[in-house]
Coordinates of C-alpha atoms in Angstrom, one line a residue:
X1 CA 10.9 12.4 -14.5
X2 CA 9.5 14.5 -11.8
X3 CA 6.1 13.4 -12.3
X4 CA 6.9 10.1 -11.1
X5 CA 8.8 11.1 -7.8
X6 CA 5.5 13.0 -7.1
X7 CA 3.3 10.0 -8.2
X8 CA 5.8 7.9 -5.8
X9 CA 5.1 10.1 -3.2
X10 CA 1.7 10.6 -2.9
X11 CA 1.3 6.6 -3.3
X12 CA 3.8 6.4 -0.3
X13 CA 2.1 8.8 1.9
X14 CA -1.1 7.0 0.7
X15 CA 0.1 3.8 2.1
X16 CA 0.8 4.7 5.3
X17 CA -1.2 7.1 6.3
X18 CA -3.8 6.0 8.9
X19 CA -7.3 6.3 8.8
X20 CA -8.7 9.5 9.8
X21 CA -10.4 7.7 12.6
X22 CA -6.9 6.2 13.7
X23 CA -5.4 9.7 13.3
X24 CA -7.9 11.2 15.2
X25 CA -7.0 8.7 18.2
X26 CA -3.3 8.9 17.6
X27 CA -3.8 13.0 18.3
X28 CA -6.1 12.2 20.9
X29 CA -3.7 10.3 22.9
X30 CA -0.9 12.9 22.7
X31 CA -2.8 15.1 24.3
X32 CA -4.9 13.3 26.5
X33 CA -2.5 9.7 27.4
X34 CA -0.6 10.9 30.0
X35 CA -4.1 12.6 31.9
X36 CA -5.6 8.8 31.1
X37 CA -2.6 7.8 32.6
X38 CA -2.8 9.2 35.5
X39 CA -6.4 9.0 36.5
X40 CA -7.2 5.2 35.9
X41 CA -4.6 4.0 38.2
X42 CA -6.2 6.9 40.7
X43 CA -9.5 6.0 40.2
X44 CA -8.4 2.0 41.3
X45 CA -6.4 3.3 43.7
X46 CA -9.0 4.5 45.0
X47 CA -12.0 2.9 44.3
X48 CA -10.1 -0.5 45.9
X49 CA -8.1 1.1 48.8
X50 CA -10.3 -0.3 52.9
X51 CA -8.5 3.4 53.4
X52 CA -10.5 5.4 51.0
X53 CA -13.8 3.9 49.7
X54 CA -12.6 0.0 49.7
X55 CA -14.3 -1.0 52.7
X56 CA -17.7 0.1 51.2
X57 CA -20.8 -2.8 50.9
X58 CA -19.6 -4.3 47.3
X59 CA -23.2 -2.6 45.9
X60 CA -22.1 0.7 46.8
X61 CA -18.7 0.3 45.3
X62 CA -20.1 -0.9 41.8
X63 CA -22.3 2.0 41.8
X64 CA -19.2 3.9 42.5
X65 CA -17.4 2.5 40.0
X66 CA -19.9 2.8 37.3
X67 CA -20.3 6.2 37.7
X68 CA -16.8 6.8 38.0
X69 CA -16.4 4.8 34.5
X70 CA -19.3 6.8 33.4
X71 CA -17.3 10.3 34.1
X72 CA -14.2 9.0 33.0
X73 CA -16.1 7.5 29.4
X74 CA -17.8 10.6 28.9
X75 CA -15.1 12.8 29.0
X76 CA -13.1 11.0 27.2
X77 CA -15.5 10.6 24.2
X78 CA -16.2 14.9 24.7
X79 CA -12.4 15.7 23.7
X80 CA -12.5 12.9 20.7
X81 CA -15.4 14.4 19.2
X82 CA -13.8 18.3 20.0
X83 CA -10.6 16.9 18.1
X84 CA -12.2 15.5 14.9
X85 CA -14.5 18.4 14.8
X86 CA -11.6 20.5 15.2
X87 CA -9.5 19.0 13.0
X88 CA -12.2 17.3 10.7
X89 CA -11.3 18.5 7.2
X90 CA -7.3 17.6 7.6
X91 CA -8.1 14.2 9.0
X92 CA -10.6 13.1 5.9
X93 CA -8.1 14.5 3.3
X94 CA -5.5 12.6 2.0
X95 CA -2.7 14.8 3.7
X96 CA -3.8 13.6 6.8
X97 CA -0.2 12.0 7.6
X98 CA 0.9 16.1 7.8
X99 CA -0.9 16.2 11.7
X100 CA 1.0 13.0 12.8
X101 CA 3.8 15.1 13.2
X102 CA 5.6 15.7 16.3
X103 CA 6.5 19.4 16.8
X104 CA 4.9 21.3 14.0
X105 CA 3.3 24.2 13.8
X106 CA 0.3 24.7 12.3
X107 CA 1.1 27.9 10.4
X108 CA 4.0 25.3 8.9
X109 CA 1.1 22.7 8.5
X110 CA -0.7 24.6 6.4
X111 CA 2.4 25.0 4.1
X112 CA 2.7 21.4 4.0
X113 CA -0.5 20.9 3.1
X114 CA -0.9 23.6 0.4
X115 CA 2.2 21.9 -1.0
X116 CA 0.2 18.6 -1.2
X117 CA -2.7 19.8 -2.2
X118 CA -1.2 20.9 -4.8
X119 CA 0.5 17.9 -5.5
X120 CA -1.8 15.4 -5.6
X121 CA -3.6 17.9 -8.8
X122 CA -0.2 17.7 -10.3
X123 CA -0.4 14.0 -10.1
X124 CA -3.9 13.5 -10.9
X125 CA -3.7 15.8 -14.1
X126 CA -0.4 13.7 -15.1
X127 CA -2.2 10.6 -14.4
X128 CA -5.1 12.0 -16.4
X129 CA -3.3 13.2 -19.4
X130 CA -1.2 9.9 -20.2

């Protein structure tokens, strides 16, 4: 009976877990979403307001906008890939959904991932022996 419950939990987690890339996107948005949400409107405001850069010729404004977009894009990519490389082992594991639980300490996440790893092994051994 216990193995049936474990199989149900494992199946549930496999079905509800987003792909590794989406898990990383969610984690990235949690870490950097507020900064991005403030920065993008601020950049648009500075580029469009005549008091700041909006009074510049269109050719100059386009160049500045491209440079600002390149800086924002490269910083987003750098932070995303940094997060991916930092959490890669967890993101590519079947228990990656644990990364999405808010306010979970690394110690609690480590214990939960060990328990999930053990449950996956037991579930795999039950399915191969029956």
